[in-house]
Amino acid sequence: MQHDTIAAMAKKIVVANWKMNPPSFREAKKLFEAEKKAAAALARRVTVVIAPPALYLRALASLVRGASTAFAAQNVHWESAGAFTGEMSCLQARDAKAAYALVGHAERRAAGETNDDARKKVAACLGAGLTPVLCIGEAARNAEGAHFDYVREQLRIGTADVPQGKVGKLIVAYEPVWAIGAAAAMKPRDMHEMAIFIRKVLAEAHGEGALSVTILYGGAVDSTNAAAMLEEGDVDGLLVGRASIEAERFRILLNAVAER
Ligand code: PGA
């Protein structure tokens, strides 16, 4: 069976990256309760992963009974303990009930995070039993296709310390920086091309097991473009920023994903 066909049938994953929102725990709780309810209604078709500010993680996780929603840390450190002011280890994230961690989000890369940092974080996540969501994507495109080289480098270095046979445990979130926070998402056809490229690069480095790696698209995802991206973009799910911090917007988006 073609990968496209399998991807179209499988359960989709939607990661809600709340970033540095909302401003109080009271509001975070309200947002979470609404999103949990929307997720529970669609739990058979969509896996919803909430990435709240770390400060809210444990308290929000304590509100969940059953598996309607999972949690992600927005960032983790690669060391397991020590003198790293302001950081959070993978073990601490796990202890607060995160099952996933974003690694190398564009906003962290813009603040100085490197491919080598991502490499160490991906390996630390896998070692601690967290699923790393390795975020990649170029800042701009040119006619020569330089973005493919850029993305290849992000993938090669970011996954260089993934133990043999473990690449299937990774999630890759392709987020072109020019689409994050923008008015429009990338065209699904271009995502399809990129998904093929990502699988090829990972398979070259890690073998055939990489062909089934989970790929997400992120950047200006909302209810108007989600279904087309899932149908034509060759992706297994979506990484959502703005549309995840308004409960009603997120509910409509999840419904669009479930109905695709
Ligand atoms: P956006 O952000 O959906 O607001 O464009 C996506 C992201 O940064 O993950």
PDB file of C-alpha atoms and ligand atoms in Angstrom:
ATOM      1  CA  MET A   1       0.000   0.000   0.000  1.00  0.00           C
ATOM      2  CA  GLN A   2       1.194   3.495  -0.805  1.00  0.00           C
ATOM      3  CA  HIS A   3       2.352   5.571   2.136  1.00  0.00           C
ATOM      4  CA  ASP A   4      -0.227   8.213   1.142  1.00  0.00           C
ATOM      5  CA  THR A   5      -3.045   5.735   1.540  1.00  0.00           C
ATOM      6  CA  ILE A   6      -1.848   4.510   4.909  1.00  0.00           C
ATOM      7  CA  ALA A   7      -1.365   8.085   6.135  1.00  0.00           C
ATOM      8  CA  ALA A   8      -4.879   8.996   5.018  1.00  0.00           C
ATOM      9  CA  MET A   9      -6.347   6.136   7.071  1.00  0.00           C
ATOM     10  CA  ALA A  10      -4.326   6.444  10.264  1.00  0.00           C
ATOM     11  CA  LYS A  11      -5.276   8.468  13.309  1.00  0.00           C
ATOM     12  CA  LYS A  12      -4.106  12.050  12.946  1.00  0.00           C
ATOM     13  CA  ILE A  13      -2.102  13.959  15.529  1.00  0.00           C
ATOM     14  CA  VAL A  14      -2.674  17.611  16.386  1.00  0.00           C
ATOM     15  CA  VAL A  15      -0.143  19.355  18.618  1.00  0.00           C
ATOM     16  CA  ALA A  16      -1.370  22.583  20.224  1.00  0.00           C
ATOM     17  CA  ASN A  17       1.611  24.830  20.878  1.00  0.00           C
ATOM     18  CA  TRP A  18       0.296  27.458  23.269  1.00  0.00           C
ATOM     19  CA  LYS A  19       3.692  29.202  23.327  1.00  0.00           C
ATOM     20  CA  MET A  20       3.762  31.837  26.126  1.00  0.00           C
ATOM     21  CA  ASN A  21      -0.042  31.918  26.509  1.00  0.00           C
ATOM     22  CA  PRO A  22      -2.395  32.426  28.291  1.00  0.00           C
ATOM     23  CA  PRO A  23      -1.332  34.947  30.967  1.00  0.00           C
ATOM     24  CA  SER A  24      -2.833  33.210  34.027  1.00  0.00           C
ATOM     25  CA  PHE A  25      -3.409  29.677  35.233  1.00  0.00           C
ATOM     26  CA  ARG A  26      -7.095  30.447  35.620  1.00  0.00           C
ATOM     27  CA  GLU A  27      -7.320  31.140  31.881  1.00  0.00           C
ATOM     28  CA  ALA A  28      -5.101  28.169  31.029  1.00  0.00           C
ATOM     29  CA  LYS A  29      -7.426  25.895  32.968  1.00  0.00           C
ATOM     30  CA  LYS A  30     -10.482  27.253  31.181  1.00  0.00           C
ATOM     31  CA  LEU A  31      -8.840  26.861  27.768  1.00  0.00           C
ATOM     32  CA  PHE A  32      -7.672  23.378  28.629  1.00  0.00           C
ATOM     33  CA  GLU A  33     -11.061  22.187  29.890  1.00  0.00           C
ATOM     34  CA  ALA A  34     -12.657  23.294  26.608  1.00  0.00           C
ATOM     35  CA  GLU A  35      -9.938  21.726  24.458  1.00  0.00           C
ATOM     36  CA  LYS A  36     -10.014  18.511  26.463  1.00  0.00           C
ATOM     37  CA  LYS A  37     -13.744  18.242  25.852  1.00  0.00           C
ATOM     38  CA  ALA A  38     -13.329  18.824  22.115  1.00  0.00           C
ATOM     39  CA  ALA A  39     -10.511  16.269  22.014  1.00  0.00           C
ATOM     40  CA  ALA A  40     -12.490  13.660  23.965  1.00  0.00           C
ATOM     41  CA  ALA A  41     -15.336  13.845  21.438  1.00  0.00           C
ATOM     42  CA  LEU A  42     -12.937  12.962  18.615  1.00  0.00           C
ATOM     43  CA  ALA A  43     -10.518  10.728  20.499  1.00  0.00           C
ATOM     44  CA  ARG A  44     -10.948   7.803  18.112  1.00  0.00           C
ATOM     45  CA  ARG A  45      -9.858   9.841  15.117  1.00  0.00           C
ATOM     46  CA  VAL A  46      -7.429  12.450  16.455  1.00  0.00           C
ATOM     47  CA  THR A  47      -4.626  12.372  19.033  1.00  0.00           C
ATOM     48  CA  VAL A  48      -4.493  15.786  20.688  1.00  0.00           C
ATOM     49  CA  VAL A  49      -1.255  16.855  22.359  1.00  0.00           C
ATOM     50  CA  ILE A  50      -1.256  20.098  24.341  1.00  0.00           C
ATOM     51  CA  ALA A  51       2.027  21.965  24.787  1.00  0.00           C
ATOM     52  CA  PRO A  52       1.302  24.531  27.508  1.00  0.00           C
ATOM     53  CA  PRO A  53       3.860  26.714  29.249  1.00  0.00           C
ATOM     54  CA  ALA A  54       5.864  24.354  31.494  1.00  0.00           C
ATOM     55  CA  LEU A  55       4.588  26.123  34.572  1.00  0.00           C
ATOM     56  CA  TYR A  56       1.047  24.851  33.865  1.00  0.00           C
ATOM     57  CA  LEU A  57       1.946  21.335  32.794  1.00  0.00           C
ATOM     58  CA  ARG A  58       1.529  19.323  35.968  1.00  0.00           C
ATOM     59  CA  ALA A  59      -1.619  21.049  37.166  1.00  0.00           C
ATOM     60  CA  LEU A  60      -3.310  20.667  33.762  1.00  0.00           C
ATOM     61  CA  ALA A  61      -2.272  17.018  33.554  1.00  0.00           C
ATOM     62  CA  SER A  62      -3.923  16.393  36.922  1.00  0.00           C
ATOM     63  CA  LEU A  63      -7.257  17.367  35.308  1.00  0.00           C
ATOM     64  CA  VAL A  64      -7.126  14.480  32.830  1.00  0.00           C
ATOM     65  CA  ARG A  65      -8.695  11.120  33.460  1.00  0.00           C
ATOM     66  CA  GLY A  66      -8.195   8.649  30.663  1.00  0.00           C
ATOM     67  CA  ALA A  67      -6.288   9.385  27.497  1.00  0.00           C
ATOM     68  CA  SER A  68      -8.292  12.149  25.815  1.00  0.00           C
ATOM     69  CA  THR A  69      -5.292  14.467  25.709  1.00  0.00           C
ATOM     70  CA  ALA A  70      -1.541  14.079  25.995  1.00  0.00           C
ATOM     71  CA  PHE A  71       1.023  16.736  26.882  1.00  0.00           C
ATOM     72  CA  ALA A  72       4.208  18.093  25.391  1.00  0.00           C
ATOM     73  CA  ALA A  73       6.939  20.251  26.867  1.00  0.00           C
ATOM     74  CA  GLN A  74       7.735  23.236  24.624  1.00  0.00           C
ATOM     75  CA  ASN A  75      11.432  22.740  25.283  1.00  0.00           C
ATOM     76  CA  VAL A  76      13.748  20.538  27.351  1.00  0.00           C
ATOM     77  CA  HIS A  77      17.432  20.490  28.236  1.00  0.00           C
ATOM     78  CA  TRP A  78      19.663  17.593  27.250  1.00  0.00           C
ATOM     79  CA  GLU A  79      21.318  17.183  30.643  1.00  0.00           C
ATOM     80  CA  SER A  80      19.438  15.200  33.262  1.00  0.00           C
ATOM     81  CA  ALA A  81      20.267  17.493  36.210  1.00  0.00           C
ATOM     82  CA  GLY A  82      22.625  20.206  37.342  1.00  0.00           C
ATOM     83  CA  ALA A  83      23.466  23.887  37.199  1.00  0.00           C
ATOM     84  CA  PHE A  84      21.268  24.995  34.274  1.00  0.00           C
ATOM     85  CA  THR A  85      19.277  27.956  35.525  1.00  0.00           C
ATOM     86  CA  GLY A  86      15.875  28.301  33.931  1.00  0.00           C
ATOM     87  CA  GLU A  87      16.006  24.941  32.178  1.00  0.00           C
ATOM     88  CA  MET A  88      13.873  21.802  32.488  1.00  0.00           C
ATOM     89  CA  SER A  89      15.185  18.269  32.044  1.00  0.00           C
ATOM     90  CA  CYS A  90      13.446  15.499  30.121  1.00  0.00           C
ATOM     91  CA  LEU A  91      12.972  13.618  33.387  1.00  0.00           C
ATOM     92  CA  GLN A  92      11.295  16.631  34.968  1.00  0.00           C
ATOM     93  CA  ALA A  93       9.038  16.976  31.938  1.00  0.00           C
ATOM     94  CA  ARG A  94       8.150  13.293  32.175  1.00  0.00           C
ATOM     95  CA  ASP A  95       7.534  13.616  35.894  1.00  0.00           C
ATOM     96  CA  ALA A  96       5.095  16.478  35.153  1.00  0.00           C
ATOM     97  CA  LYS A  97       3.262  14.090  32.756  1.00  0.00           C
ATOM     98  CA  ALA A  98       4.587  15.225  29.395  1.00  0.00           C
ATOM     99  CA  ALA A  99       4.868  12.392  26.876  1.00  0.00           C
ATOM    100  CA  TYR A 100       6.289  14.562  24.082  1.00  0.00           C
ATOM    101  CA  ALA A 101       8.711  17.486  23.807  1.00  0.00           C
ATOM    102  CA  LEU A 102       9.132  20.070  21.070  1.00  0.00           C
ATOM    103  CA  VAL A 103      12.785  20.331  20.048  1.00  0.00           C
ATOM    104  CA  GLY A 104      14.263  23.190  18.064  1.00  0.00           C
ATOM    105  CA  HIS A 105      11.105  25.198  17.494  1.00  0.00           C
ATOM    106  CA  ALA A 106      11.785  28.108  15.125  1.00  0.00           C
ATOM    107  CA  GLU A 107      11.288  30.622  17.921  1.00  0.00           C
ATOM    108  CA  ARG A 108      13.965  28.907  19.999  1.00  0.00           C
ATOM    109  CA  ARG A 109      16.292  28.666  17.024  1.00  0.00           C
ATOM    110  CA  ALA A 110      15.763  32.408  16.484  1.00  0.00           C
ATOM    111  CA  ALA A 111      16.907  32.878  20.095  1.00  0.00           C
ATOM    112  CA  GLY A 112      20.154  31.040  19.371  1.00  0.00           C
ATOM    113  CA  GLU A 113      19.432  27.312  19.506  1.00  0.00           C
ATOM    114  CA  THR A 114      21.558  25.317  17.065  1.00  0.00           C
ATOM    115  CA  ASN A 115      21.278  22.031  15.199  1.00  0.00           C
ATOM    116  CA  ASP A 116      23.740  20.581  17.696  1.00  0.00           C
ATOM    117  CA  ASP A 117      21.471  21.587  20.566  1.00  0.00           C
ATOM    118  CA  ALA A 118      18.601  19.875  18.766  1.00  0.00           C
ATOM    119  CA  ARG A 119      20.737  16.758  18.274  1.00  0.00           C
ATOM    120  CA  LYS A 120      21.442  16.503  22.012  1.00  0.00           C
ATOM    121  CA  LYS A 121      17.831  17.198  22.933  1.00  0.00           C
ATOM    122  CA  VAL A 122      16.431  14.600  20.539  1.00  0.00           C
ATOM    123  CA  ALA A 123      18.739  11.948  21.977  1.00  0.00           C
ATOM    124  CA  ALA A 124      17.967  12.984  25.576  1.00  0.00           C
ATOM    125  CA  CYS A 125      14.221  12.762  24.900  1.00  0.00           C
ATOM    126  CA  LEU A 126      14.507   9.266  23.458  1.00  0.00           C
ATOM    127  CA  GLY A 127      16.678   8.199  26.384  1.00  0.00           C
ATOM    128  CA  ALA A 128      14.126   9.496  28.883  1.00  0.00           C
ATOM    129  CA  GLY A 129      11.080   8.029  27.142  1.00  0.00           C
ATOM    130  CA  LEU A 130       9.766  11.310  25.739  1.00  0.00           C
ATOM    131  CA  THR A 131       8.771  11.485  22.069  1.00  0.00           C
ATOM    132  CA  PRO A 132      10.802  14.287  20.496  1.00  0.00           C
ATOM    133  CA  VAL A 133       9.004  16.520  17.985  1.00  0.00           C
ATOM    134  CA  LEU A 134      11.962  17.803  15.989  1.00  0.00           C
ATOM    135  CA  CYS A 135      10.968  21.127  14.422  1.00  0.00           C
ATOM    136  CA  ILE A 136      12.671  22.062  11.174  1.00  0.00           C
ATOM    137  CA  GLY A 137      12.096  24.521   8.365  1.00  0.00           C
ATOM    138  CA  GLU A 138      13.831  27.165   6.332  1.00  0.00           C
ATOM    139  CA  ALA A 139      13.487  30.925   6.791  1.00  0.00           C
ATOM    140  CA  ALA A 140      13.139  31.623   3.073  1.00  0.00           C
ATOM    141  CA  ARG A 141      13.083  29.922  -0.316  1.00  0.00           C
ATOM    142  CA  ASN A 142      14.864  30.799  -3.544  1.00  0.00           C
ATOM    143  CA  ALA A 143      14.572  29.570  -7.102  1.00  0.00           C
ATOM    144  CA  GLU A 144      17.625  27.326  -6.695  1.00  0.00           C
ATOM    145  CA  GLY A 145      15.943  25.290  -3.970  1.00  0.00           C
ATOM    146  CA  ALA A 146      18.535  26.061  -1.274  1.00  0.00           C
ATOM    147  CA  HIS A 147      15.907  25.254   1.347  1.00  0.00           C
ATOM    148  CA  PHE A 148      16.351  21.556   0.624  1.00  0.00           C
ATOM    149  CA  ASP A 149      20.020  21.750   1.657  1.00  0.00           C
ATOM    150  CA  TYR A 150      19.059  23.702   4.747  1.00  0.00           C
ATOM    151  CA  VAL A 151      16.435  21.168   5.784  1.00  0.00           C
ATOM    152  CA  ARG A 152      18.739  18.234   5.013  1.00  0.00           C
ATOM    153  CA  GLU A 153      21.325  19.695   7.391  1.00  0.00           C
ATOM    154  CA  GLN A 154      18.733  20.240  10.123  1.00  0.00           C
ATOM    155  CA  LEU A 155      17.591  16.627   9.760  1.00  0.00           C
ATOM    156  CA  ARG A 156      21.051  15.084   9.499  1.00  0.00           C
ATOM    157  CA  ILE A 157      22.484  16.864  12.521  1.00  0.00           C
ATOM    158  CA  GLY A 158      19.280  16.835  14.559  1.00  0.00           C
ATOM    159  CA  THR A 159      18.971  13.041  14.265  1.00  0.00           C
ATOM    160  CA  ALA A 160      22.681  12.149  14.289  1.00  0.00           C
ATOM    161  CA  ASP A 161      22.544  10.715  17.828  1.00  0.00           C
ATOM    162  CA  VAL A 162      19.321   8.753  17.388  1.00  0.00           C
ATOM    163  CA  PRO A 163      20.176   5.155  18.281  1.00  0.00           C
ATOM    164  CA  GLN A 164      19.949   2.590  15.529  1.00  0.00           C
ATOM    165  CA  GLY A 165      16.433   1.359  14.945  1.00  0.00           C
ATOM    166  CA  LYS A 166      14.881   4.223  16.931  1.00  0.00           C
ATOM    167  CA  VAL A 167      14.222   6.731  14.171  1.00  0.00           C
ATOM    168  CA  GLY A 168      10.604   5.579  13.963  1.00  0.00           C
ATOM    169  CA  LYS A 169      10.088   6.960  17.486  1.00  0.00           C
ATOM    170  CA  LEU A 170      10.721  10.462  16.239  1.00  0.00           C
ATOM    171  CA  ILE A 171       8.176  13.014  15.062  1.00  0.00           C
ATOM    172  CA  VAL A 172       9.357  15.577  12.529  1.00  0.00           C
ATOM    173  CA  ALA A 173       7.431  18.852  12.384  1.00  0.00           C
ATOM    174  CA  TYR A 174       8.146  20.741   9.199  1.00  0.00           C
ATOM    175  CA  GLU A 175       7.398  24.405   9.783  1.00  0.00           C
ATOM    176  CA  PRO A 176       8.660  26.847   7.174  1.00  0.00           C
ATOM    177  CA  VAL A 177       9.571  29.900   9.227  1.00  0.00           C
ATOM    178  CA  TRP A 178       7.916  32.158   6.649  1.00  0.00           C
ATOM    179  CA  ALA A 179       4.550  30.498   7.345  1.00  0.00           C
ATOM    180  CA  ILE A 180       4.720  30.655  11.165  1.00  0.00           C
ATOM    181  CA  GLY A 181       2.570  33.522  12.370  1.00  0.00           C
ATOM    182  CA  ALA A 182       1.785  34.368   8.739  1.00  0.00           C
ATOM    183  CA  ALA A 183      -1.578  34.899   7.049  1.00  0.00           C
ATOM    184  CA  ALA A 184      -1.440  31.774   4.891  1.00  0.00           C
ATOM    185  CA  ALA A 185      -0.072  28.249   5.207  1.00  0.00           C
ATOM    186  CA  MET A 186       2.180  26.565   2.690  1.00  0.00           C
ATOM    187  CA  LYS A 187       0.507  24.858  -0.277  1.00  0.00           C
ATOM    188  CA  PRO A 188      -0.247  21.177   0.409  1.00  0.00           C
ATOM    189  CA  ARG A 189       1.490  20.209  -2.837  1.00  0.00           C
ATOM    190  CA  ASP A 190       4.721  21.791  -1.604  1.00  0.00           C
ATOM    191  CA  MET A 191       4.341  19.983   1.719  1.00  0.00           C
ATOM    192  CA  HIS A 192       3.928  16.722  -0.168  1.00  0.00           C
ATOM    193  CA  GLU A 193       7.226  17.333  -1.945  1.00  0.00           C
ATOM    194  CA  MET A 194       8.904  18.202   1.358  1.00  0.00           C
ATOM    195  CA  ALA A 195       7.511  15.106   3.104  1.00  0.00           C
ATOM    196  CA  ILE A 196       9.024  12.884   0.421  1.00  0.00           C
ATOM    197  CA  PHE A 197      12.324  14.710   0.844  1.00  0.00           C
ATOM    198  CA  ILE A 198      12.269  14.317   4.648  1.00  0.00           C
ATOM    199  CA  ARG A 199      11.658  10.561   4.397  1.00  0.00           C
ATOM    200  CA  LYS A 200      14.425  10.223   1.817  1.00  0.00           C
ATOM    201  CA  VAL A 201      16.996  12.109   3.904  1.00  0.00           C
ATOM    202  CA  LEU A 202      16.131  10.157   7.043  1.00  0.00           C
ATOM    203  CA  ALA A 203      16.173   6.829   5.202  1.00  0.00           C
ATOM    204  CA  GLU A 204      19.638   7.616   3.805  1.00  0.00           C
ATOM    205  CA  ALA A 205      20.921   8.209   7.327  1.00  0.00           C
ATOM    206  CA  HIS A 206      18.886   5.694   9.322  1.00  0.00           C
ATOM    207  CA  GLY A 207      17.634   3.032   6.937  1.00  0.00           C
ATOM    208  CA  GLU A 208      14.213   2.050   5.715  1.00  0.00           C
ATOM    209  CA  GLY A 209      12.568   2.331   9.123  1.00  0.00           C
ATOM    210  CA  ALA A 210      12.639   6.082   8.554  1.00  0.00           C
ATOM    211  CA  LEU A 211      10.178   5.856   5.701  1.00  0.00           C
ATOM    212  CA  SER A 212       7.315   5.547   8.179  1.00  0.00           C
ATOM    213  CA  VAL A 213       8.420   8.461  10.386  1.00  0.00           C
ATOM    214  CA  THR A 214       5.567  10.653  11.601  1.00  0.00           C
ATOM    215  CA  ILE A 215       5.576  14.042   9.858  1.00  0.00           C
ATOM    216  CA  LEU A 216       3.586  17.101  10.933  1.00  0.00           C
ATOM    217  CA  TYR A 217       3.055  20.372   9.138  1.00  0.00           C
ATOM    218  CA  GLY A 218       3.053  23.655  11.061  1.00  0.00           C
ATOM    219  CA  GLY A 219       2.669  27.310  10.103  1.00  0.00           C
ATOM    220  CA  ALA A 220      -0.645  29.215   9.931  1.00  0.00           C
ATOM    221  CA  VAL A 221      -2.739  26.066  10.317  1.00  0.00           C
ATOM    222  CA  ASP A 222      -6.445  26.689  10.849  1.00  0.00           C
ATOM    223  CA  SER A 223      -9.783  25.091  10.043  1.00  0.00           C
ATOM    224  CA  THR A 224      -9.727  26.427   6.475  1.00  0.00           C
ATOM    225  CA  ASN A 225      -6.499  24.679   5.430  1.00  0.00           C
ATOM    226  CA  ALA A 226      -6.182  21.690   7.799  1.00  0.00           C
ATOM    227  CA  ALA A 227      -8.177  19.130   5.808  1.00  0.00           C
ATOM    228  CA  ALA A 228      -6.430  19.897   2.508  1.00  0.00           C
ATOM    229  CA  MET A 229      -3.035  19.689   4.187  1.00  0.00           C
ATOM    230  CA  LEU A 230      -3.849  16.269   5.628  1.00  0.00           C
ATOM    231  CA  GLU A 231      -5.317  14.987   2.376  1.00  0.00           C
ATOM    232  CA  GLU A 232      -2.748  16.300  -0.067  1.00  0.00           C
ATOM    233  CA  GLY A 233       0.300  17.157   2.025  1.00  0.00           C
ATOM    234  CA  ASP A 234       1.409  13.577   2.887  1.00  0.00           C
ATOM    235  CA  VAL A 235       1.490  14.468   6.600  1.00  0.00           C
ATOM    236  CA  ASP A 236       0.263  12.605   9.663  1.00  0.00           C
ATOM    237  CA  GLY A 237      -0.779  15.665  11.589  1.00  0.00           C
ATOM    238  CA  LEU A 238      -0.442  19.340  12.364  1.00  0.00           C
ATOM    239  CA  LEU A 239       1.431  21.625  14.751  1.00  0.00           C
ATOM    240  CA  VAL A 240      -0.816  24.541  15.602  1.00  0.00           C
ATOM    241  CA  GLY A 241       0.053  27.869  17.232  1.00  0.00           C
ATOM    242  CA  ARG A 242      -2.499  30.696  17.101  1.00  0.00           C
ATOM    243  CA  ALA A 243      -5.497  28.516  16.312  1.00  0.00           C
ATOM    244  CA  SER A 244      -4.826  26.527  19.498  1.00  0.00           C
ATOM    245  CA  ILE A 245      -5.142  29.339  22.020  1.00  0.00           C
ATOM    246  CA  GLU A 246      -8.804  30.100  21.349  1.00  0.00           C
ATOM    247  CA  ALA A 247     -10.997  27.220  22.450  1.00  0.00           C
ATOM    248  CA  GLU A 248     -13.715  27.616  19.833  1.00  0.00           C
ATOM    249  CA  ARG A 249     -11.258  28.059  16.981  1.00  0.00           C
ATOM    250  CA  PHE A 250      -9.443  24.939  18.089  1.00  0.00           C
ATOM    251  CA  ARG A 251     -12.672  22.927  18.352  1.00  0.00           C
ATOM    252  CA  ILE A 252     -13.614  23.842  14.777  1.00  0.00           C
ATOM    253  CA  LEU A 253     -10.103  22.953  13.614  1.00  0.00           C
ATOM    254  CA  LEU A 254     -10.252  19.544  15.338  1.00  0.00           C
ATOM    255  CA  ASN A 255     -13.592  18.855  13.703  1.00  0.00           C
ATOM    256  CA  ALA A 256     -12.146  19.692  10.309  1.00  0.00           C
ATOM    257  CA  VAL A 257      -9.287  17.263  10.997  1.00  0.00           C
ATOM    258  CA  ALA A 258     -11.647  14.504  12.132  1.00  0.00           C
ATOM    259  CA  GLU A 259     -13.911  14.922   9.075  1.00  0.00           C
ATOM    260  CA  ARG A 260     -11.194  15.006   6.471  1.00  0.00           C
TER     261      ARG A 260
HETATM  262  P1  PGA B   1       1.074  29.485  14.001  1.00  0.00           P
HETATM  263  O1  PGA B   1       2.373  28.916  14.756  1.00  0.00           O
HETATM  264  O2  PGA B   1       0.080  28.348  13.879  1.00  0.00           O
HETATM  265  O3  PGA B   1       0.574  30.584  14.881  1.00  0.00           O
HETATM  266  O4  PGA B   1       1.526  29.986  12.653  1.00  0.00           O
HETATM  267  C1  PGA B   1       2.824  27.622  14.478  1.00  0.00           C
HETATM  268  C2  PGA B   1       4.022  27.273  15.327  1.00  0.00           C
HETATM  269  O5  PGA B   1       4.871  28.136  15.592  1.00  0.00           O
HETATM  270  O6  PGA B   1       4.168  26.118  15.767  1.00  0.00           O
END
